[in-house]
PDB file of C-alpha atoms in Angstrom:
ATOM      1  CA  UNK A 103     -58.670 -64.209  41.407  1.00  0.00           C
ATOM      2  CA  UNK A 104     -57.188 -63.868  37.940  1.00  0.00           C
ATOM      3  CA  UNK A 105     -58.687 -63.272  34.508  1.00  0.00           C
ATOM      4  CA  UNK A 106     -57.255 -63.649  31.018  1.00  0.00           C
ATOM      5  CA  UNK A 107     -58.352 -62.902  27.458  1.00  0.00           C
ATOM      6  CA  UNK A 108     -57.867 -65.967  25.271  1.00  0.00           C
ATOM      7  CA  UNK A 109     -57.122 -65.773  21.572  1.00  0.00           C
ATOM      8  CA  UNK A 110     -55.921 -68.069  18.856  1.00  0.00           C
ATOM      9  CA  UNK A 111     -52.334 -67.754  17.740  1.00  0.00           C
ATOM     10  CA  UNK A 112     -52.052 -65.312  14.854  1.00  0.00           C
ATOM     11  CA  UNK A 113     -49.237 -64.347  12.504  1.00  0.00           C
ATOM     12  CA  UNK A 114     -48.599 -60.703  11.618  1.00  0.00           C
ATOM     13  CA  UNK A 115     -45.894 -61.802   9.192  1.00  0.00           C
ATOM     14  CA  UNK A 116     -48.391 -64.101   7.457  1.00  0.00           C
ATOM     15  CA  UNK A 117     -50.902 -61.264   7.078  1.00  0.00           C
ATOM     16  CA  UNK A 118     -48.254 -58.927   5.637  1.00  0.00           C
ATOM     17  CA  UNK A 119     -47.110 -61.624   3.217  1.00  0.00           C
ATOM     18  CA  UNK A 120     -50.673 -62.219   2.030  1.00  0.00           C
ATOM     19  CA  UNK A 121     -51.210 -58.477   1.483  1.00  0.00           C
ATOM     20  CA  UNK A 122     -47.998 -58.202  -0.550  1.00  0.00           C
ATOM     21  CA  UNK A 123     -48.955 -61.290  -2.569  1.00  0.00           C
ATOM     22  CA  UNK A 124     -52.399 -59.799  -3.214  1.00  0.00           C
ATOM     23  CA  UNK A 125     -50.851 -56.576  -4.541  1.00  0.00           C
ATOM     24  CA  UNK A 126     -48.469 -58.599  -6.703  1.00  0.00           C
ATOM     25  CA  UNK A 127     -51.367 -60.533  -8.239  1.00  0.00           C
ATOM     26  CA  UNK A 128     -53.296 -57.308  -8.852  1.00  0.00           C
ATOM     27  CA  UNK A 129     -50.299 -55.824 -10.657  1.00  0.00           C
ATOM     28  CA  UNK A 130     -49.943 -58.934 -12.828  1.00  0.00           C
ATOM     29  CA  UNK A 131     -53.656 -58.945 -13.571  1.00  0.00           C
ATOM     30  CA  UNK A 132     -53.521 -55.303 -14.676  1.00  0.00           C
ATOM     31  CA  UNK A 133     -50.532 -56.052 -16.914  1.00  0.00           C
ATOM     32  CA  UNK A 134     -52.358 -59.003 -18.524  1.00  0.00           C
ATOM     33  CA  UNK A 135     -55.520 -56.974 -19.161  1.00  0.00           C
ATOM     34  CA  UNK A 136     -53.664 -54.195 -20.990  1.00  0.00           C
ATOM     35  CA  UNK A 137     -50.831 -56.110 -22.676  1.00  0.00           C
ATOM     36  CA  UNK A 138     -51.846 -59.718 -23.370  1.00  0.00           C
ATOM     37  CA  UNK A 139     -54.150 -60.588 -26.270  1.00  0.00           C
ATOM     38  CA  UNK A 140     -53.820 -64.382 -26.600  1.00  0.00           C
ATOM     39  CA  UNK A 141     -55.945 -66.453 -24.171  1.00  0.00           C
ATOM     40  CA  UNK A 142     -56.686 -63.287 -22.215  1.00  0.00           C
ATOM     41  CA  UNK A 143     -59.993 -64.470 -20.744  1.00  0.00           C
ATOM     42  CA  UNK A 144     -58.556 -67.781 -19.513  1.00  0.00           C
ATOM     43  CA  UNK A 145     -55.482 -66.100 -17.970  1.00  0.00           C
ATOM     44  CA  UNK A 146     -57.607 -63.433 -16.285  1.00  0.00           C
ATOM     45  CA  UNK A 147     -59.879 -66.152 -14.866  1.00  0.00           C
ATOM     46  CA  UNK A 148     -56.911 -68.027 -13.360  1.00  0.00           C
ATOM     47  CA  UNK A 149     -55.482 -64.906 -11.721  1.00  0.00           C
ATOM     48  CA  UNK A 150     -58.924 -63.827 -10.502  1.00  0.00           C
ATOM     49  CA  UNK A 151     -59.352 -67.230  -8.841  1.00  0.00           C
ATOM     50  CA  UNK A 152     -56.080 -66.878  -6.913  1.00  0.00           C
ATOM     51  CA  UNK A 153     -56.990 -63.302  -6.013  1.00  0.00           C
ATOM     52  CA  UNK A 154     -60.271 -64.452  -4.472  1.00  0.00           C
ATOM     53  CA  UNK A 155     -58.521 -67.198  -2.455  1.00  0.00           C
ATOM     54  CA  UNK A 156     -55.933 -64.748  -1.109  1.00  0.00           C
ATOM     55  CA  UNK A 157     -58.596 -62.153  -0.357  1.00  0.00           C
ATOM     56  CA  UNK A 158     -60.672 -64.678   1.606  1.00  0.00           C
ATOM     57  CA  UNK A 159     -57.599 -65.555   3.699  1.00  0.00           C
ATOM     58  CA  UNK A 160     -56.927 -61.879   4.423  1.00  0.00           C
ATOM     59  CA  UNK A 161     -60.554 -61.331   5.442  1.00  0.00           C
ATOM     60  CA  UNK A 162     -60.430 -64.324   7.814  1.00  0.00           C
ATOM     61  CA  UNK A 163     -57.260 -63.018   9.505  1.00  0.00           C
ATOM     62  CA  UNK A 164     -58.685 -59.506   9.828  1.00  0.00           C
ATOM     63  CA  UNK A 165     -61.907 -60.889  11.324  1.00  0.00           C
ATOM     64  CA  UNK A 166     -59.910 -62.759  13.994  1.00  0.00           C
ATOM     65  CA  UNK A 167     -58.063 -59.557  14.869  1.00  0.00           C
ATOM     66  CA  UNK A 168     -61.319 -57.610  15.198  1.00  0.00           C
ATOM     67  CA  UNK A 169     -62.883 -60.286  17.408  1.00  0.00           C
ATOM     68  CA  UNK A 170     -59.833 -60.319  19.686  1.00  0.00           C
ATOM     69  CA  UNK A 171     -59.918 -56.526  20.054  1.00  0.00           C
ATOM     70  CA  UNK A 172     -63.638 -56.700  20.872  1.00  0.00           C
ATOM     71  CA  UNK A 173     -63.041 -59.275  23.613  1.00  0.00           C
ATOM     72  CA  UNK A 174     -60.075 -57.299  24.937  1.00  0.00           C
ATOM     73  CA  UNK A 175     -62.140 -54.084  25.089  1.00  0.00           C
ATOM     74  CA  UNK A 176     -64.875 -55.945  26.967  1.00  0.00           C
ATOM     75  CA  UNK A 177     -62.347 -57.296  29.494  1.00  0.00           C
ATOM     76  CA  UNK A 178     -60.930 -53.789  30.034  1.00  0.00           C
ATOM     77  CA  UNK A 179     -64.381 -52.281  30.642  1.00  0.00           C
ATOM     78  CA  UNK A 180     -65.758 -55.100  32.837  1.00  0.00           C
ATOM     79  CA  UNK A 181     -64.989 -55.205  36.554  1.00  0.00           C
ATOM     80  CA  UNK A 182     -63.850 -58.554  37.991  1.00  0.00           C
ATOM     81  CA  UNK A 183     -64.143 -58.833  41.769  1.00  0.00           C
ATOM     82  CA  UNK A 184     -63.725 -61.836  44.056  1.00  0.00           C
ATOM     83  CA  UNK A 185     -67.401 -62.764  43.804  1.00  0.00           C
ATOM     84  CA  UNK A 186     -68.865 -61.388  40.568  1.00  0.00           C
ATOM     85  CA  UNK A 187     -68.350 -59.835  37.158  1.00  0.00           C
ATOM     86  CA  UNK A 188     -69.816 -56.369  36.558  1.00  0.00           C
ATOM     87  CA  UNK A 189     -70.450 -55.414  32.943  1.00  0.00           C
ATOM     88  CA  UNK A 190     -70.060 -51.864  31.585  1.00  0.00           C
ATOM     89  CA  UNK A 191     -73.843 -51.783  30.924  1.00  0.00           C
ATOM     90  CA  UNK A 192     -76.929 -53.956  31.261  1.00  0.00           C
ATOM     91  CA  UNK A 193     -76.692 -56.747  28.696  1.00  0.00           C
ATOM     92  CA  UNK A 194     -78.743 -59.681  27.539  1.00  0.00           C
ATOM     93  CA  UNK A 195     -76.896 -62.874  28.356  1.00  0.00           C
ATOM     94  CA  UNK A 196     -77.143 -66.650  28.640  1.00  0.00           C
ATOM     95  CA  UNK A 197     -75.714 -68.791  31.404  1.00  0.00           C
ATOM     96  CA  UNK A 198     -74.609 -72.203  30.237  1.00  0.00           C
ATOM     97  CA  UNK A 199     -71.691 -74.511  29.573  1.00  0.00           C
ATOM     98  CA  UNK A 200     -68.924 -74.293  26.980  1.00  0.00           C
ATOM     99  CA  UNK A 201     -67.447 -77.486  25.559  1.00  0.00           C
ATOM    100  CA  UNK A 202     -64.195 -77.405  23.589  1.00  0.00           C
ATOM    101  CA  UNK A 203     -62.710 -80.478  21.936  1.00  0.00           C
ATOM    102  CA  UNK A 204     -59.362 -80.718  20.192  1.00  0.00           C
ATOM    103  CA  UNK A 205     -58.140 -83.640  18.121  1.00  0.00           C
ATOM    104  CA  UNK A 206     -55.926 -84.541  15.172  1.00  0.00           C
ATOM    105  CA  UNK A 207     -57.404 -85.197  11.723  1.00  0.00           C
ATOM    106  CA  UNK A 208     -55.453 -87.096   9.062  1.00  0.00           C
ATOM    107  CA  UNK A 209     -55.733 -86.379   5.347  1.00  0.00           C
ATOM    108  CA  UNK A 210     -53.387 -88.623   3.403  1.00  0.00           C
ATOM    109  CA  UNK A 211     -49.888 -88.086   4.747  1.00  0.00           C
ATOM    110  CA  UNK A 212     -50.756 -84.789   6.389  1.00  0.00           C
ATOM    111  CA  UNK A 213     -52.601 -84.120   9.608  1.00  0.00           C
ATOM    112  CA  UNK A 214     -54.010 -81.003  11.195  1.00  0.00           C
ATOM    113  CA  UNK A 215     -55.357 -80.085  14.600  1.00  0.00           C
ATOM    114  CA  UNK A 216     -59.120 -79.574  14.679  1.00  0.00           C
ATOM    115  CA  UNK A 217     -60.928 -77.599  17.408  1.00  0.00           C
ATOM    116  CA  UNK A 218     -64.685 -77.812  17.991  1.00  0.00           C
ATOM    117  CA  UNK A 219     -66.566 -75.413  20.265  1.00  0.00           C
ATOM    118  CA  UNK A 220     -70.123 -75.823  21.485  1.00  0.00           C
ATOM    119  CA  UNK A 221     -72.085 -73.633  23.889  1.00  0.00           C
ATOM    120  CA  UNK A 222     -74.963 -75.312  25.742  1.00  0.00           C
ATOM    121  CA  UNK A 223     -77.348 -72.492  26.737  1.00  0.00           C
ATOM    122  CA  UNK A 224     -79.321 -72.421  29.967  1.00  0.00           C
ATOM    123  CA  UNK A 225     -80.933 -69.469  31.752  1.00  0.00           C
ATOM    124  CA  UNK A 226     -81.374 -66.277  29.723  1.00  0.00           C
ATOM    125  CA  UNK A 227     -81.812 -62.800  31.239  1.00  0.00           C
ATOM    126  CA  UNK A 228     -80.736 -59.151  31.220  1.00  0.00           C
ATOM    127  CA  UNK A 229     -78.248 -58.081  33.858  1.00  0.00           C
ATOM    128  CA  UNK A 230     -75.356 -55.758  34.548  1.00  0.00           C
ATOM    129  CA  UNK A 231     -73.567 -58.204  36.844  1.00  0.00           C
ATOM    130  CA  UNK A 232     -73.188 -61.956  37.203  1.00  0.00           C
ATOM    131  CA  UNK A 233     -72.082 -63.799  40.361  1.00  0.00           C
ATOM    132  CA  UNK A 234     -69.230 -66.233  39.882  1.00  0.00           C
ATOM    133  CA  UNK A 235     -70.548 -69.606  38.802  1.00  0.00           C
ATOM    134  CA  UNK A 236     -69.420 -72.331  41.187  1.00  0.00           C
ATOM    135  CA  UNK A 237     -70.212 -75.206  38.844  1.00  0.00           C
ATOM    136  CA  UNK A 238     -67.335 -77.666  38.353  1.00  0.00           C
ATOM    137  CA  UNK A 239     -65.178 -77.679  35.256  1.00  0.00           C
ATOM    138  CA  UNK A 240     -63.385 -80.571  33.559  1.00  0.00           C
ATOM    139  CA  UNK A 241     -60.133 -80.622  31.610  1.00  0.00           C
ATOM    140  CA  UNK A 242     -58.596 -83.751  30.066  1.00  0.00           C
ATOM    141  CA  UNK A 243     -55.585 -83.691  27.739  1.00  0.00           C
ATOM    142  CA  UNK A 244     -53.579 -86.619  26.352  1.00  0.00           C
ATOM    143  CA  UNK A 245     -49.818 -86.402  25.606  1.00  0.00           C
ATOM    144  CA  UNK A 246     -50.442 -85.669  21.899  1.00  0.00           C
ATOM    145  CA  UNK A 247     -52.688 -82.688  22.674  1.00  0.00           C
ATOM    146  CA  UNK A 248     -56.026 -84.430  22.129  1.00  0.00           C
ATOM    147  CA  UNK A 249     -58.531 -83.530  24.821  1.00  0.00           C
ATOM    148  CA  UNK A 250     -61.503 -81.491  25.931  1.00  0.00           C
ATOM    149  CA  UNK A 251     -62.517 -78.644  28.225  1.00  0.00           C
ATOM    150  CA  UNK A 252     -65.953 -78.295  29.798  1.00  0.00           C
ATOM    151  CA  UNK A 253     -66.594 -75.207  31.896  1.00  0.00           C
ATOM    152  CA  UNK A 254     -69.469 -72.977  33.078  1.00  0.00           C
ATOM    153  CA  UNK A 255     -69.750 -69.822  30.984  1.00  0.00           C
ATOM    154  CA  UNK A 256     -71.813 -66.737  30.229  1.00  0.00           C
ATOM    155  CA  UNK A 257     -72.437 -65.654  26.631  1.00  0.00           C
ATOM    156  CA  UNK A 258     -73.410 -62.097  25.712  1.00  0.00           C
ATOM    157  CA  UNK A 259     -76.294 -62.212  23.202  1.00  0.00           C
ATOM    158  CA  UNK A 260     -76.801 -58.577  22.195  1.00  0.00           C
ATOM    159  CA  UNK A 261     -75.085 -55.260  21.691  1.00  0.00           C
ATOM    160  CA  UNK A 262     -71.496 -54.493  20.822  1.00  0.00           C
ATOM    161  CA  UNK A 263     -70.185 -57.542  22.699  1.00  0.00           C
ATOM    162  CA  UNK A 264     -72.503 -60.140  21.170  1.00  0.00           C
ATOM    163  CA  UNK A 265     -71.084 -63.708  21.374  1.00  0.00           C
ATOM    164  CA  UNK A 266     -68.324 -62.733  23.801  1.00  0.00           C
ATOM    165  CA  UNK A 267     -67.905 -65.588  26.297  1.00  0.00           C
ATOM    166  CA  UNK A 268     -66.846 -65.372  29.937  1.00  0.00           C
ATOM    167  CA  UNK A 269     -65.572 -68.698  31.321  1.00  0.00           C
ATOM    168  CA  UNK A 270     -65.428 -69.509  35.037  1.00  0.00           C
ATOM    169  CA  UNK A 271     -62.732 -71.760  36.520  1.00  0.00           C
ATOM    170  CA  UNK A 272     -62.846 -72.175  40.290  1.00  0.00           C
ATOM    171  CA  UNK A 273     -60.080 -73.430  42.560  1.00  0.00           C
ATOM    172  CA  UNK A 274     -62.413 -76.049  44.043  1.00  0.00           C
ATOM    173  CA  UNK A 275     -62.624 -79.677  43.041  1.00  0.00           C
ATOM    174  CA  UNK A 276     -60.029 -82.378  42.606  1.00  0.00           C
ATOM    175  CA  UNK A 277     -57.691 -83.921  40.075  1.00  0.00           C
ATOM    176  CA  UNK A 278     -58.696 -87.411  39.002  1.00  0.00           C
ATOM    177  CA  UNK A 279     -57.081 -90.063  36.872  1.00  0.00           C
ATOM    178  CA  UNK A 280     -53.610 -91.497  36.465  1.00  0.00           C
ATOM    179  CA  UNK A 281     -51.181 -92.368  33.722  1.00  0.00           C
ATOM    180  CA  UNK A 282     -47.631 -92.953  32.585  1.00  0.00           C
ATOM    181  CA  UNK A 283     -45.367 -90.805  30.423  1.00  0.00           C
ATOM    182  CA  UNK A 284     -42.124 -92.167  28.976  1.00  0.00           C
ATOM    183  CA  UNK A 285     -39.406 -89.900  27.583  1.00  0.00           C
ATOM    184  CA  UNK A 286     -36.829 -91.865  25.583  1.00  0.00           C
ATOM    185  CA  UNK A 287     -33.479 -91.078  23.985  1.00  0.00           C
ATOM    186  CA  UNK A 288     -31.217 -93.297  21.898  1.00  0.00           C
ATOM    187  CA  UNK A 289     -29.492 -94.717  24.965  1.00  0.00           C
ATOM    188  CA  UNK A 290     -31.906 -94.389  27.886  1.00  0.00           C
ATOM    189  CA  UNK A 291     -35.395 -93.439  29.017  1.00  0.00           C
ATOM    190  CA  UNK A 292     -37.286 -91.871  31.912  1.00  0.00           C
ATOM    191  CA  UNK A 293     -40.681 -93.142  33.017  1.00  0.00           C
ATOM    192  CA  UNK A 294     -43.069 -90.948  34.992  1.00  0.00           C
ATOM    193  CA  UNK A 295     -46.074 -92.428  36.807  1.00  0.00           C
ATOM    194  CA  UNK A 296     -48.592 -89.861  38.024  1.00  0.00           C
ATOM    195  CA  UNK A 297     -52.028 -89.754  39.649  1.00  0.00           C
ATOM    196  CA  UNK A 298     -54.528 -87.213  40.881  1.00  0.00           C
ATOM    197  CA  UNK A 299     -54.468 -86.520  44.620  1.00  0.00           C
ATOM    198  CA  UNK A 300     -57.025 -83.923  45.681  1.00  0.00           C
ATOM    199  CA  UNK A 301     -56.034 -80.624  44.082  1.00  0.00           C
ATOM    200  CA  UNK A 302     -52.565 -81.885  43.194  1.00  0.00           C
ATOM    201  CA  UNK A 303     -50.850 -84.243  40.769  1.00  0.00           C
ATOM    202  CA  UNK A 304     -48.422 -86.596  42.483  1.00  0.00           C
ATOM    203  CA  UNK A 305     -46.268 -89.407  41.251  1.00  0.00           C
ATOM    204  CA  UNK A 306     -42.767 -90.737  40.864  1.00  0.00           C
ATOM    205  CA  UNK A 307     -40.222 -91.186  38.118  1.00  0.00           C
ATOM    206  CA  UNK A 308     -37.437 -93.616  37.397  1.00  0.00           C
ATOM    207  CA  UNK A 309     -34.092 -91.871  36.714  1.00  0.00           C
ATOM    208  CA  UNK A 310     -32.312 -92.646  33.430  1.00  0.00           C
ATOM    209  CA  UNK A 311     -30.188 -95.393  34.904  1.00  0.00           C
ATOM    210  CA  UNK A 312     -30.784 -99.085  35.371  1.00  0.00           C
ATOM    211  CA  UNK A 313     -29.446 -98.842  38.921  1.00  0.00           C
ATOM    212  CA  UNK A 314     -31.524 -95.817  39.777  1.00  0.00           C
ATOM    213  CA  UNK A 315     -34.455 -96.159  42.114  1.00  0.00           C
ATOM    214  CA  UNK A 316     -37.903 -94.641  41.814  1.00  0.00           C
ATOM    215  CA  UNK A 317     -38.187 -91.142  43.304  1.00  0.00           C
ATOM    216  CA  UNK A 318     -41.340 -89.421  44.504  1.00  0.00           C
TER     217      UNK A 318
END
């Protein structure tokens, strides 16, 4: 049995840069207030607008850091055995299913990766321990990263750890589906055909040579 704390990728360098930029804007704004007479109100409004944008970005990054620390503290205090999760205290919680979808969104020439999360609540109760949920989970991901995850989960609904989610992935079930992946260079290519086989992924690939034969 293994457990992990998941977090979104964050950038310490980005946060430091935003803090320095915020201080720079504050210094410029102070200089304008005390030294510029012409169009002072308009100039102050422009700088105040950029200050608010930068400040909102800093607040969002700091909130992510706090949420990660909260989840990490919960994981350190909880006890994960082979059959159940024991919480540090009795908590109000919901058993349900978490759905995560990831896909690309285009805006003109640019595109960005969008992630949607949705928790489908079920039974609600107070408890200090939860047996492992044996419900099946599903994961499907295409070569470009588009896909979804659906897994049984428990959400804390009160106290210090409110909205912390515990996801359960069992080693039961099977891999389904099949597909083909082609990796090409300027002069040759490799084709991989794969399929689900019980708990494994099996397949064969064609070596980068016209005379090569398919290997399993």
